[in-house]
PDB file of C-alpha atoms in Angstrom:
ATOM      1  CA  MET A   1      56.259   6.828  59.790  1.00 51.00           C
ATOM      2  CA  SER A   2      57.110   9.863  57.700  1.00 49.00           C
ATOM      3  CA  ASP A   3      60.488  11.641  57.780  1.00 53.00           C
ATOM      4  CA  SER A   4      58.774  14.723  59.238  1.00 48.00           C
ATOM      5  CA  GLU A   5      57.296  12.699  62.092  1.00 50.00           C
ATOM      6  CA  LYS A   6      60.666  11.047  62.775  1.00 48.00           C
ATOM      7  CA  SER A   7      62.348  14.435  62.965  1.00 48.00           C
ATOM      8  CA  ARG A   8      59.737  15.810  65.347  1.00 48.00           C
ATOM      9  CA  ARG A   9      60.073  12.841  67.732  1.00 50.00           C
ATOM     10  CA  GLN A  10      63.869  13.296  67.694  1.00 51.00           C
ATOM     11  CA  GLY A  11      63.481  16.976  68.614  1.00 49.00           C
ATOM     12  CA  LYS A  12      64.710  18.330  65.318  1.00 48.00           C
ATOM     13  CA  PRO A  13      63.050  21.493  63.988  1.00 46.00           C
ATOM     14  CA  THR A  14      61.194  21.372  60.724  1.00 46.00           C
ATOM     15  CA  HIS A  15      60.246  24.155  58.356  1.00 45.00           C
ATOM     16  CA  GLY A  16      56.655  23.938  59.538  1.00 43.00           C
ATOM     17  CA  ASP A  17      57.624  24.220  63.212  1.00 45.00           C
ATOM     18  CA  ASN A  18      60.029  27.213  62.805  1.00 43.00           C
ATOM     19  CA  PRO A  19      58.867  29.849  60.289  1.00 40.00           C
ATOM     20  CA  SER A  20      62.079  31.850  60.753  1.00 39.00           C
ATOM     21  CA  VAL A  21      64.436  29.006  59.909  1.00 39.00           C
ATOM     22  CA  THR A  22      67.493  30.272  58.140  1.00 41.00           C
ATOM     23  CA  ASN A  23      68.754  29.251  54.761  1.00 44.00           C
ATOM     24  CA  PRO A  24      72.371  28.231  54.285  1.00 41.00           C
ATOM     25  CA  ALA A  25      73.313  31.900  53.804  1.00 43.00           C
ATOM     26  CA  GLY A  26      71.746  32.747  57.180  1.00 42.00           C
ATOM     27  CA  ASN A  27      68.788  34.702  55.792  1.00 42.00           C
ATOM     28  CA  PRO A  28      65.976  34.692  58.400  1.00 38.00           C
ATOM     29  CA  LEU A  29      63.428  35.625  55.729  1.00 36.00           C
ATOM     30  CA  ALA A  30      63.900  32.405  53.788  1.00 41.00           C
ATOM     31  CA  GLY A  31      61.465  30.365  55.895  1.00 43.00           C
ATOM     32  CA  ASN A  32      58.703  32.976  55.850  1.00 46.00           C
ATOM     33  CA  PRO A  33      58.795  35.518  53.013  1.00 43.00           C
ATOM     34  CA  ASN A  34      55.750  37.320  54.466  1.00 46.00           C
ATOM     35  CA  ALA A  35      57.368  37.976  57.861  1.00 43.00           C
ATOM     36  CA  ALA A  36      58.967  41.292  56.925  1.00 39.00           C
ATOM     37  CA  ALA A  37      55.762  42.566  55.343  1.00 42.00           C
ATOM     38  CA  ALA A  38      53.834  41.594  58.464  1.00 45.00           C
ATOM     39  CA  GLY A  39      56.247  43.571  60.634  1.00 46.00           C
ATOM     40  CA  THR A  40      57.295  40.582  62.710  1.00 47.00           C
ATOM     41  CA  LEU A  41      61.005  40.969  61.962  1.00 45.00           C
ATOM     42  CA  PRO A  42      63.266  43.944  62.734  1.00 49.00           C
ATOM     43  CA  ALA A  43      64.441  46.041  59.841  1.00 52.00           C
ATOM     44  CA  ALA A  44      68.002  45.576  58.737  1.00 46.00           C
ATOM     45  CA  PRO A  45      70.317  48.214  60.241  1.00 49.00           C
ATOM     46  CA  SER A  46      71.323  51.038  57.918  1.00 52.00           C
ATOM     47  CA  ASN A  47      74.958  52.011  57.460  1.00 53.00           C
ATOM     48  CA  VAL A  48      74.041  55.401  55.923  1.00 48.00           C
ATOM     49  CA  THR A  49      74.864  58.428  58.089  1.00 49.00           C
ATOM     50  CA  VAL A  50      73.442  61.848  57.192  1.00 52.00           C
ATOM     51  CA  ALA A  51      75.661  64.738  58.309  1.00 63.00           C
ATOM     52  CA  GLU A  52      73.848  67.719  59.822  1.00 80.00           C
ATOM     53  CA  THR A  53      76.396  70.257  58.532  1.00 86.00           C
ATOM     54  CA  VAL A  54      76.271  71.134  54.836  1.00 89.00           C
ATOM     55  CA  PRO A  55      79.523  72.045  53.046  1.00 91.00           C
ATOM     56  CA  PRO A  56      79.677  75.554  51.486  1.00 90.00           C
ATOM     57  CA  ALA A  57      79.683  74.240  47.902  1.00 90.00           C
ATOM     58  CA  GLU A  58      76.426  72.376  48.554  1.00 93.00           C
ATOM     59  CA  MET A  59      75.013  75.454  50.237  1.00 93.00           C
ATOM     60  CA  GLY A  60      75.677  77.441  47.071  1.00 94.00           C
ATOM     61  CA  ALA A  61      73.908  74.850  44.936  1.00 94.00           C
ATOM     62  CA  ALA A  62      70.896  74.891  47.279  1.00 94.00           C
ATOM     63  CA  ILE A  63      70.738  78.697  47.157  1.00 96.00           C
ATOM     64  CA  ALA A  64      70.879  78.632  43.347  1.00 96.00           C
ATOM     65  CA  ALA A  65      67.926  76.213  43.373  1.00 96.00           C
ATOM     66  CA  ASP A  66      66.040  78.593  45.699  1.00 96.00           C
ATOM     67  CA  ALA A  67      66.701  81.430  43.276  1.00 97.00           C
ATOM     68  CA  ALA A  68      65.121  79.395  40.485  1.00 98.00           C
ATOM     69  CA  LYS A  69      62.001  78.884  42.618  1.00 97.00           C
ATOM     70  CA  LYS A  70      61.812  82.596  43.456  1.00 97.00           C
ATOM     71  CA  ALA A  71      62.069  83.457  39.772  1.00 97.00           C
ATOM     72  CA  LYS A  72      58.924  81.463  39.032  1.00 96.00           C
ATOM     73  CA  PHE A  73      56.694  83.174  41.619  1.00 97.00           C
ATOM     74  CA  PRO A  74      53.852  85.189  40.033  1.00 98.00           C
ATOM     75  CA  VAL A  75      53.873  88.909  40.836  1.00 98.00           C
ATOM     76  CA  SER A  76      50.833  88.483  43.079  1.00 98.00           C
ATOM     77  CA  HIS A  77      52.677  85.962  45.249  1.00 98.00           C
ATOM     78  CA  LEU A  78      55.797  88.119  45.474  1.00 98.00           C
ATOM     79  CA  LEU A  79      53.579  90.981  46.657  1.00 98.00           C
ATOM     80  CA  VAL A  80      51.726  88.862  49.209  1.00 98.00           C
ATOM     81  CA  ARG A  81      54.853  87.211  50.586  1.00 98.00           C
ATOM     82  CA  GLY A  82      56.618  90.567  50.673  1.00 98.00           C
ATOM     83  CA  PHE A  83      53.643  92.195  52.389  1.00 98.00           C
ATOM     84  CA  LEU A  84      53.496  89.499  55.083  1.00 98.00           C
ATOM     85  CA  CYS A  85      57.251  89.651  55.664  1.00 98.00           C
ATOM     86  CA  THR A  86      57.768  93.195  57.026  1.00 98.00           C
ATOM     87  CA  PRO A  87      55.311  92.991  59.958  1.00 98.00           C
ATOM     88  CA  PHE A  88      57.295  90.133  61.481  1.00 97.00           C
ATOM     89  CA  LEU A  89      60.412  92.313  61.391  1.00 96.00           C
ATOM     90  CA  GLY A  90      58.247  95.019  62.959  1.00 96.00           C
ATOM     91  CA  TYR A  91      57.134  92.692  65.736  1.00 96.00           C
ATOM     92  CA  GLY A  92      60.729  91.799  66.565  1.00 95.00           C
ATOM     93  CA  ALA A  93      61.895  95.420  66.463  1.00 94.00           C
ATOM     94  CA  ALA A  94      58.934  96.621  68.539  1.00 95.00           C
ATOM     95  CA  VAL A  95      59.844  94.189  71.310  1.00 94.00           C
ATOM     96  CA  VAL A  96      63.407  95.547  71.271  1.00 93.00           C
ATOM     97  CA  PHE A  97      62.272  99.169  71.466  1.00 94.00           C
ATOM     98  CA  ALA A  98      59.829  98.348  74.256  1.00 94.00           C
ATOM     99  CA  MET A  99      62.732  96.821  76.190  1.00 94.00           C
ATOM    100  CA  VAL A 100      65.031  99.779  75.457  1.00 91.00           C
ATOM    101  CA  SER A 101      62.364 102.277  76.563  1.00 90.00           C
ATOM    102  CA  ALA A 102      62.215 100.303  79.846  1.00 90.00           C
ATOM    103  CA  GLY A 103      65.936 100.836  80.395  1.00 90.00           C
ATOM    104  CA  ILE A 104      67.494  97.690  78.879  1.00 90.00           C
ATOM    105  CA  PRO A 105      70.663  98.368  76.823  1.00 88.00           C
ATOM    106  CA  LEU A 106      70.225  98.091  73.049  1.00 81.00           C
ATOM    107  CA  GLY A 107      73.035  95.553  72.751  1.00 79.00           C
ATOM    108  CA  ALA A 108      71.177  93.149  75.025  1.00 83.00           C
ATOM    109  CA  ALA A 109      67.678  93.905  73.781  1.00 85.00           C
ATOM    110  CA  GLY A 110      68.792  93.609  70.157  1.00 82.00           C
ATOM    111  CA  LEU A 111      69.475  89.910  70.606  1.00 86.00           C
ATOM    112  CA  ILE A 112      65.676  89.417  70.674  1.00 90.00           C
ATOM    113  CA  PHE A 113      65.151  90.975  67.233  1.00 91.00           C
ATOM    114  CA  PRO A 114      65.957  87.843  65.153  1.00 93.00           C
ATOM    115  CA  VAL A 115      62.750  86.204  66.383  1.00 93.00           C
ATOM    116  CA  GLY A 116      60.930  88.052  63.593  1.00 93.00           C
ATOM    117  CA  TYR A 117      63.442  87.030  60.931  1.00 93.00           C
ATOM    118  CA  VAL A 118      63.395  83.371  61.937  1.00 94.00           C
ATOM    119  CA  THR A 119      59.593  83.409  61.841  1.00 95.00           C
ATOM    120  CA  LEU A 120      59.328  84.883  58.351  1.00 94.00           C
ATOM    121  CA  SER A 121      62.048  82.535  57.102  1.00 93.00           C
ATOM    122  CA  PHE A 122      60.299  79.379  58.246  1.00 94.00           C
ATOM    123  CA  LEU A 123      57.004  80.719  56.840  1.00 96.00           C
ATOM    124  CA  GLY A 124      58.601  81.033  53.394  1.00 95.00           C
ATOM    125  CA  LEU A 125      58.023  84.781  53.079  1.00 97.00           C
ATOM    126  CA  GLU A 126      59.992  87.153  50.845  1.00 97.00           C
ATOM    127  CA  MET A 127      62.436  89.752  52.179  1.00 97.00           C
ATOM    128  CA  ALA A 128      64.277  91.800  49.578  1.00 97.00           C
ATOM    129  CA  THR A 129      67.518  91.970  51.536  1.00 97.00           C
ATOM    130  CA  GLY A 130      67.850  88.184  51.429  1.00 96.00           C
ATOM    131  CA  SER A 131      67.107  88.139  47.717  1.00 97.00           C
ATOM    132  CA  PHE A 132      69.917  90.635  47.189  1.00 98.00           C
ATOM    133  CA  ALA A 133      72.304  87.704  47.815  1.00 97.00           C
ATOM    134  CA  VAL A 134      70.195  84.745  46.668  1.00 97.00           C
ATOM    135  CA  MET A 135      69.278  85.957  43.193  1.00 98.00           C
ATOM    136  CA  PRO A 136      72.853  86.876  42.110  1.00 97.00           C
ATOM    137  CA  ILE A 137      73.968  83.384  43.071  1.00 97.00           C
ATOM    138  CA  GLY A 138      71.209  82.032  40.843  1.00 97.00           C
ATOM    139  CA  LEU A 139      72.371  84.373  38.065  1.00 97.00           C
ATOM    140  CA  TYR A 140      75.960  83.120  38.285  1.00 96.00           C
ATOM    141  CA  ALA A 141      74.806  79.511  38.474  1.00 96.00           C
ATOM    142  CA  GLY A 142      72.582  79.938  35.447  1.00 96.00           C
ATOM    143  CA  THR A 143      69.306  79.183  37.213  1.00 97.00           C
ATOM    144  CA  VAL A 144      67.860  82.695  36.731  1.00 98.00           C
ATOM    145  CA  THR A 145      68.199  85.501  34.200  1.00 98.00           C
ATOM    146  CA  LEU A 146      69.058  89.148  34.845  1.00 98.00           C
ATOM    147  CA  TRP A 147      65.447  90.123  34.096  1.00 98.00           C
ATOM    148  CA  GLN A 148      64.148  87.585  36.627  1.00 98.00           C
ATOM    149  CA  LEU A 149      66.541  89.008  39.220  1.00 98.00           C
ATOM    150  CA  ILE A 150      65.334  92.572  38.654  1.00 98.00           C
ATOM    151  CA  ARG A 151      61.703  91.440  38.647  1.00 98.00           C
ATOM    152  CA  ASN A 152      62.110  89.632  41.953  1.00 98.00           C
ATOM    153  CA  TRP A 153      63.899  92.549  43.632  1.00 98.00           C
ATOM    154  CA  PHE A 154      61.396  95.148  42.459  1.00 98.00           C
ATOM    155  CA  TRP A 155      58.157  93.382  43.402  1.00 98.00           C
ATOM    156  CA  THR A 156      59.546  92.064  46.669  1.00 98.00           C
ATOM    157  CA  LEU A 157      60.557  95.594  47.673  1.00 98.00           C
ATOM    158  CA  VAL A 158      57.088  96.864  46.768  1.00 98.00           C
ATOM    159  CA  GLY A 159      55.454  94.157  48.887  1.00 98.00           C
ATOM    160  CA  ASN A 160      57.819  94.852  51.784  1.00 98.00           C
ATOM    161  CA  LEU A 161      57.024  98.571  51.605  1.00 98.00           C
ATOM    162  CA  ILE A 162      53.266  98.104  51.583  1.00 98.00           C
ATOM    163  CA  GLY A 163      53.485  95.658  54.496  1.00 98.00           C
ATOM    164  CA  GLY A 164      55.736  98.027  56.437  1.00 98.00           C
ATOM    165  CA  ILE A 165      53.473 101.075  56.065  1.00 98.00           C
ATOM    166  CA  PHE A 166      50.372  99.034  56.895  1.00 98.00           C
ATOM    167  CA  PHE A 167      51.896  97.563  60.047  1.00 98.00           C
ATOM    168  CA  ALA A 168      53.239 100.980  61.083  1.00 98.00           C
ATOM    169  CA  TRP A 169      49.770 102.507  60.822  1.00 98.00           C
ATOM    170  CA  LEU A 170      48.068  99.562  62.554  1.00 98.00           C
ATOM    171  CA  LEU A 171      50.494  99.638  65.463  1.00 98.00           C
ATOM    172  CA  TRP A 172      50.216 103.412  65.907  1.00 98.00           C
ATOM    173  CA  PHE A 173      46.410 103.375  65.530  1.00 98.00           C
ATOM    174  CA  SER A 174      45.953 100.543  68.023  1.00 98.00           C
ATOM    175  CA  LEU A 175      48.277 101.956  70.702  1.00 98.00           C
ATOM    176  CA  THR A 176      47.041 105.572  70.459  1.00 98.00           C
ATOM    177  CA  TYR A 177      43.360 104.821  69.756  1.00 98.00           C
ATOM    178  CA  GLY A 178      43.694 106.584  66.431  1.00 97.00           C
ATOM    179  CA  GLY A 179      45.620 109.500  67.963  1.00 96.00           C
ATOM    180  CA  ALA A 180      43.186 110.053  70.855  1.00 98.00           C
ATOM    181  CA  VAL A 181      45.931 109.416  73.445  1.00 97.00           C
ATOM    182  CA  PRO A 182      49.660 110.336  73.311  1.00 97.00           C
ATOM    183  CA  PRO A 183      52.134 107.753  72.027  1.00 97.00           C
ATOM    184  CA  ASN A 184      53.420 105.370  74.692  1.00 97.00           C
ATOM    185  CA  PRO A 185      57.143 105.257  75.624  1.00 96.00           C
ATOM    186  CA  MET A 186      57.863 102.636  72.949  1.00 96.00           C
ATOM    187  CA  LEU A 187      56.366 104.786  70.169  1.00 97.00           C
ATOM    188  CA  VAL A 188      58.178 107.875  71.505  1.00 97.00           C
ATOM    189  CA  HIS A 189      61.468 105.989  71.356  1.00 96.00           C
ATOM    190  CA  ILE A 190      60.732 104.836  67.798  1.00 97.00           C
ATOM    191  CA  ALA A 191      60.048 108.468  66.819  1.00 98.00           C
ATOM    192  CA  HIS A 192      63.468 109.508  68.186  1.00 97.00           C
ATOM    193  CA  VAL A 193      65.166 106.682  66.295  1.00 96.00           C
ATOM    194  CA  ALA A 194      63.380 107.734  63.067  1.00 98.00           C
ATOM    195  CA  GLU A 195      64.713 111.276  63.446  1.00 98.00           C
ATOM    196  CA  HIS A 196      68.207 109.910  64.001  1.00 97.00           C
ATOM    197  CA  LYS A 197      67.962 107.825  60.814  1.00 98.00           C
ATOM    198  CA  VAL A 198      67.624 110.937  58.621  1.00 98.00           C
ATOM    199  CA  ALA A 199      70.384 112.876  60.403  1.00 97.00           C
ATOM    200  CA  TYR A 200      72.746 111.969  57.549  1.00 98.00           C
ATOM    201  CA  SER A 201      71.426 115.129  55.893  1.00 97.00           C
ATOM    202  CA  GLN A 202      73.485 117.234  58.306  1.00 97.00           C
ATOM    203  CA  PHE A 203      76.686 116.064  56.595  1.00 97.00           C
ATOM    204  CA  GLY A 204      75.646 116.523  52.964  1.00 97.00           C
ATOM    205  CA  ILE A 205      77.087 114.141  50.373  1.00 98.00           C
ATOM    206  CA  ILE A 206      79.423 112.560  52.954  1.00 98.00           C
ATOM    207  CA  GLY A 207      76.385 111.778  55.086  1.00 98.00           C
ATOM    208  CA  TRP A 208      74.612 110.259  52.083  1.00 98.00           C
ATOM    209  CA  CYS A 209      77.646 108.032  51.427  1.00 98.00           C
ATOM    210  CA  ALA A 210      77.757 107.140  55.126  1.00 98.00           C
ATOM    211  CA  ALA A 211      74.180 105.903  54.844  1.00 98.00           C
ATOM    212  CA  ILE A 212      75.277 103.658  51.958  1.00 98.00           C
ATOM    213  CA  GLY A 213      78.125 102.381  54.134  1.00 98.00           C
ATOM    214  CA  MET A 214      75.724 101.638  56.985  1.00 98.00           C
ATOM    215  CA  GLY A 215      73.604  99.693  54.499  1.00 98.00           C
ATOM    216  CA  VAL A 216      76.619  97.712  53.285  1.00 98.00           C
ATOM    217  CA  LEU A 217      77.643  96.820  56.844  1.00 97.00           C
ATOM    218  CA  CYS A 218      74.084  95.770  57.607  1.00 96.00           C
ATOM    219  CA  ASN A 219      73.324  93.472  54.715  1.00 97.00           C
ATOM    220  CA  TRP A 220      76.716  91.863  54.623  1.00 96.00           C
ATOM    221  CA  LEU A 221      75.432  90.374  57.867  1.00 95.00           C
ATOM    222  CA  VAL A 222      71.680  90.146  57.309  1.00 94.00           C
ATOM    223  CA  SER A 223      71.867  88.388  53.931  1.00 95.00           C
ATOM    224  CA  LEU A 224      73.953  85.726  55.680  1.00 93.00           C
ATOM    225  CA  GLY A 225      70.650  84.665  57.231  1.00 91.00           C
ATOM    226  CA  SER A 226      69.590  83.282  53.847  1.00 89.00           C
ATOM    227  CA  VAL A 227      73.051  81.806  53.220  1.00 92.00           C
ATOM    228  CA  MET A 228      73.731  80.261  56.620  1.00 90.00           C
ATOM    229  CA  SER A 229      70.247  78.740  56.854  1.00 89.00           C
ATOM    230  CA  LYS A 230      71.502  76.296  54.211  1.00 91.00           C
ATOM    231  CA  SER A 231      74.449  75.166  56.321  1.00 89.00           C
ATOM    232  CA  SER A 232      72.375  72.938  58.617  1.00 89.00           C
ATOM    233  CA  ARG A 233      69.772  70.255  57.958  1.00 89.00           C
ATOM    234  CA  SER A 234      68.107  70.594  61.382  1.00 91.00           C
ATOM    235  CA  THR A 235      65.432  73.107  62.322  1.00 90.00           C
ATOM    236  CA  LEU A 236      67.262  74.169  65.488  1.00 91.00           C
ATOM    237  CA  GLY A 237      70.556  74.466  63.677  1.00 89.00           C
ATOM    238  CA  ARG A 238      69.055  76.700  61.004  1.00 91.00           C
ATOM    239  CA  ALA A 239      67.403  78.948  63.597  1.00 92.00           C
ATOM    240  CA  VAL A 240      70.625  79.412  65.566  1.00 92.00           C
ATOM    241  CA  LEU A 241      72.726  80.079  62.473  1.00 91.00           C
ATOM    242  CA  MET A 242      70.254  82.716  61.277  1.00 92.00           C
ATOM    243  CA  TRP A 243      70.061  84.261  64.738  1.00 93.00           C
ATOM    244  CA  ILE A 244      73.797  85.043  64.922  1.00 91.00           C
ATOM    245  CA  PRO A 245      74.231  87.543  62.038  1.00 91.00           C
ATOM    246  CA  ILE A 246      70.757  89.095  62.429  1.00 92.00           C
ATOM    247  CA  GLY A 247      71.209  89.755  66.147  1.00 89.00           C
ATOM    248  CA  THR A 248      74.675  91.202  65.519  1.00 89.00           C
ATOM    249  CA  PHE A 249      73.377  93.668  62.912  1.00 89.00           C
ATOM    250  CA  PHE A 250      70.579  95.018  65.093  1.00 87.00           C
ATOM    251  CA  ALA A 251      72.740  95.355  68.198  1.00 85.00           C
ATOM    252  CA  LEU A 252      75.235  97.429  66.184  1.00 89.00           C
ATOM    253  CA  GLY A 253      72.555  99.760  64.794  1.00 89.00           C
ATOM    254  CA  PHE A 254      73.294  99.374  61.092  1.00 95.00           C
ATOM    255  CA  GLU A 255      70.734 100.359  58.423  1.00 97.00           C
ATOM    256  CA  HIS A 256      68.292  97.791  57.002  1.00 97.00           C
ATOM    257  CA  THR A 257      66.014  98.980  54.215  1.00 98.00           C
ATOM    258  CA  VAL A 258      63.094  96.644  55.014  1.00 97.00           C
ATOM    259  CA  VAL A 259      63.166  97.403  58.762  1.00 97.00           C
ATOM    260  CA  ASN A 260      63.184 101.127  57.902  1.00 98.00           C
ATOM    261  CA  MET A 261      60.083 100.651  55.732  1.00 98.00           C
ATOM    262  CA  TRP A 262      58.307  99.990  59.037  1.00 97.00           C
ATOM    263  CA  LEU A 263      60.356 101.957  61.551  1.00 98.00           C
ATOM    264  CA  ILE A 264      60.419 105.392  59.915  1.00 98.00           C
ATOM    265  CA  PRO A 265      56.674 105.454  59.056  1.00 98.00           C
ATOM    266  CA  THR A 266      55.904 104.365  62.619  1.00 98.00           C
ATOM    267  CA  GLY A 267      58.023 107.253  63.900  1.00 98.00           C
ATOM    268  CA  MET A 268      56.300 109.673  61.545  1.00 98.00           C
ATOM    269  CA  PHE A 269      52.854 108.545  62.731  1.00 98.00           C
ATOM    270  CA  SER A 270      54.104 108.985  66.301  1.00 98.00           C
ATOM    271  CA  GLY A 271      55.238 112.580  65.841  1.00 97.00           C
ATOM    272  CA  ALA A 272      58.800 112.341  64.513  1.00 98.00           C
ATOM    273  CA  ASP A 273      60.062 115.458  62.752  1.00 97.00           C
ATOM    274  CA  VAL A 274      60.690 113.594  59.491  1.00 98.00           C
ATOM    275  CA  SER A 275      59.296 114.422  56.052  1.00 98.00           C
ATOM    276  CA  ILE A 276      58.682 111.944  53.233  1.00 98.00           C
ATOM    277  CA  TYR A 277      61.499 113.648  51.306  1.00 98.00           C
ATOM    278  CA  GLN A 278      63.945 113.152  54.198  1.00 98.00           C
ATOM    279  CA  TRP A 279      62.824 109.552  54.628  1.00 98.00           C
ATOM    280  CA  TRP A 280      63.534 108.604  51.039  1.00 98.00           C
ATOM    281  CA  VAL A 281      66.437 110.842  50.012  1.00 98.00           C
ATOM    282  CA  TRP A 282      68.424 110.686  53.238  1.00 98.00           C
ATOM    283  CA  ASN A 283      67.729 107.095  54.250  1.00 98.00           C
ATOM    284  CA  GLN A 284      65.628 104.710  52.169  1.00 98.00           C
ATOM    285  CA  ILE A 285      67.390 105.211  48.816  1.00 98.00           C
ATOM    286  CA  PRO A 286      71.043 105.212  49.994  1.00 98.00           C
ATOM    287  CA  VAL A 287      70.394 102.418  52.503  1.00 98.00           C
ATOM    288  CA  THR A 288      68.799 100.282  49.777  1.00 98.00           C
ATOM    289  CA  ILE A 289      71.827 100.822  47.560  1.00 98.00           C
ATOM    290  CA  GLY A 290      74.112  99.839  50.424  1.00 98.00           C
ATOM    291  CA  ASN A 291      72.050  96.750  51.224  1.00 98.00           C
ATOM    292  CA  ILE A 292      72.275  95.624  47.584  1.00 98.00           C
ATOM    293  CA  LEU A 293      76.045  96.128  47.505  1.00 98.00           C
ATOM    294  CA  GLY A 294      76.654  94.420  50.861  1.00 97.00           C
ATOM    295  CA  ALA A 295      74.714  91.303  49.910  1.00 98.00           C
ATOM    296  CA  MET A 296      75.522  91.048  46.205  1.00 97.00           C
ATOM    297  CA  VAL A 297      79.256  91.782  46.393  1.00 97.00           C
ATOM    298  CA  PHE A 298      80.363  90.012  49.549  1.00 97.00           C
ATOM    299  CA  ASN A 299      77.954  87.073  49.778  1.00 96.00           C
ATOM    300  CA  GLY A 300      76.276  86.715  46.384  1.00 96.00           C
ATOM    301  CA  THR A 301      79.533  87.144  44.448  1.00 96.00           C
ATOM    302  CA  LEU A 302      82.776  86.701  46.433  1.00 96.00           C
ATOM    303  CA  TRP A 303      81.571  83.978  48.840  1.00 95.00           C
ATOM    304  CA  TYR A 304      79.840  82.037  46.058  1.00 95.00           C
ATOM    305  CA  TYR A 305      82.761  82.513  43.627  1.00 93.00           C
ATOM    306  CA  THR A 306      85.381  80.964  45.877  1.00 93.00           C
ATOM    307  CA  HIS A 307      83.274  77.934  46.854  1.00 90.00           C
ATOM    308  CA  ALA A 308      81.753  77.328  43.430  1.00 83.00           C
ATOM    309  CA  LEU A 309      85.188  77.111  41.773  1.00 66.00           C
ATOM    310  CA  ASN A 310      87.014  75.490  44.699  1.00 69.00           C
ATOM    311  CA  PRO A 311      84.496  73.248  46.540  1.00 65.00           C
TER     312      PRO A 311
END
């Protein structure tokens, strides 16, 4: 009688009877090396824990990497992504103005506005006001050149402007049947807001500087959308962190150059007493300057400087 037969009669397990027999080290794979591949054994537990929150220094590195990607986009893609961006801001703002025209306070209605920003962010579109913070960080980190920064800003702004004017015309045309019927309450409210946005002209050079200040206050907040989106690894976390500064800006009524590329043309189509000269000289140009300063100085320079040198 063989040893194997003796063992079986005595009730002792053999390698043939128990494919998961352990080796002296307690490895359950020793008896059947194909068991793991066949999926018959549970995977070994992992001791690696991934934190959802990203430290500021890592956020800066991720933003610098994004800047490098933006610098490589062909002009055609900057134009397309910029063109597609502004209408989503227009959608969000239009919802707010529809709510305000129905009697809801701006502070409450403005909390809805970030829906457009979150949408364009997850779609990977290009908004100049975000790039006003992202590209300087790339410049300081050495991932982009000054020429690449200027190129990105210019073509993104052009794409944003084309998209804004197109969406303004499409919205006005669709709601008024090409001017056959009067503007609805939402369009009337937008026209009043457009007139208010060029009222800086009443105060001369001080008014022009005030428009710059309103742009600084705006994009100090808005450009945080691009920055704070890097502080979470979860989709929900990113959406919430972007929502906070964007909703705050709109509720406070600060000046955003890309939003105005849609809002003021919509108001002009809807009968606002605003000329192209007033639009550009008394709003679009000073607000753009303010948006650049707010993002580049406070977020793209000071915030990045302190965390890059002292992580």
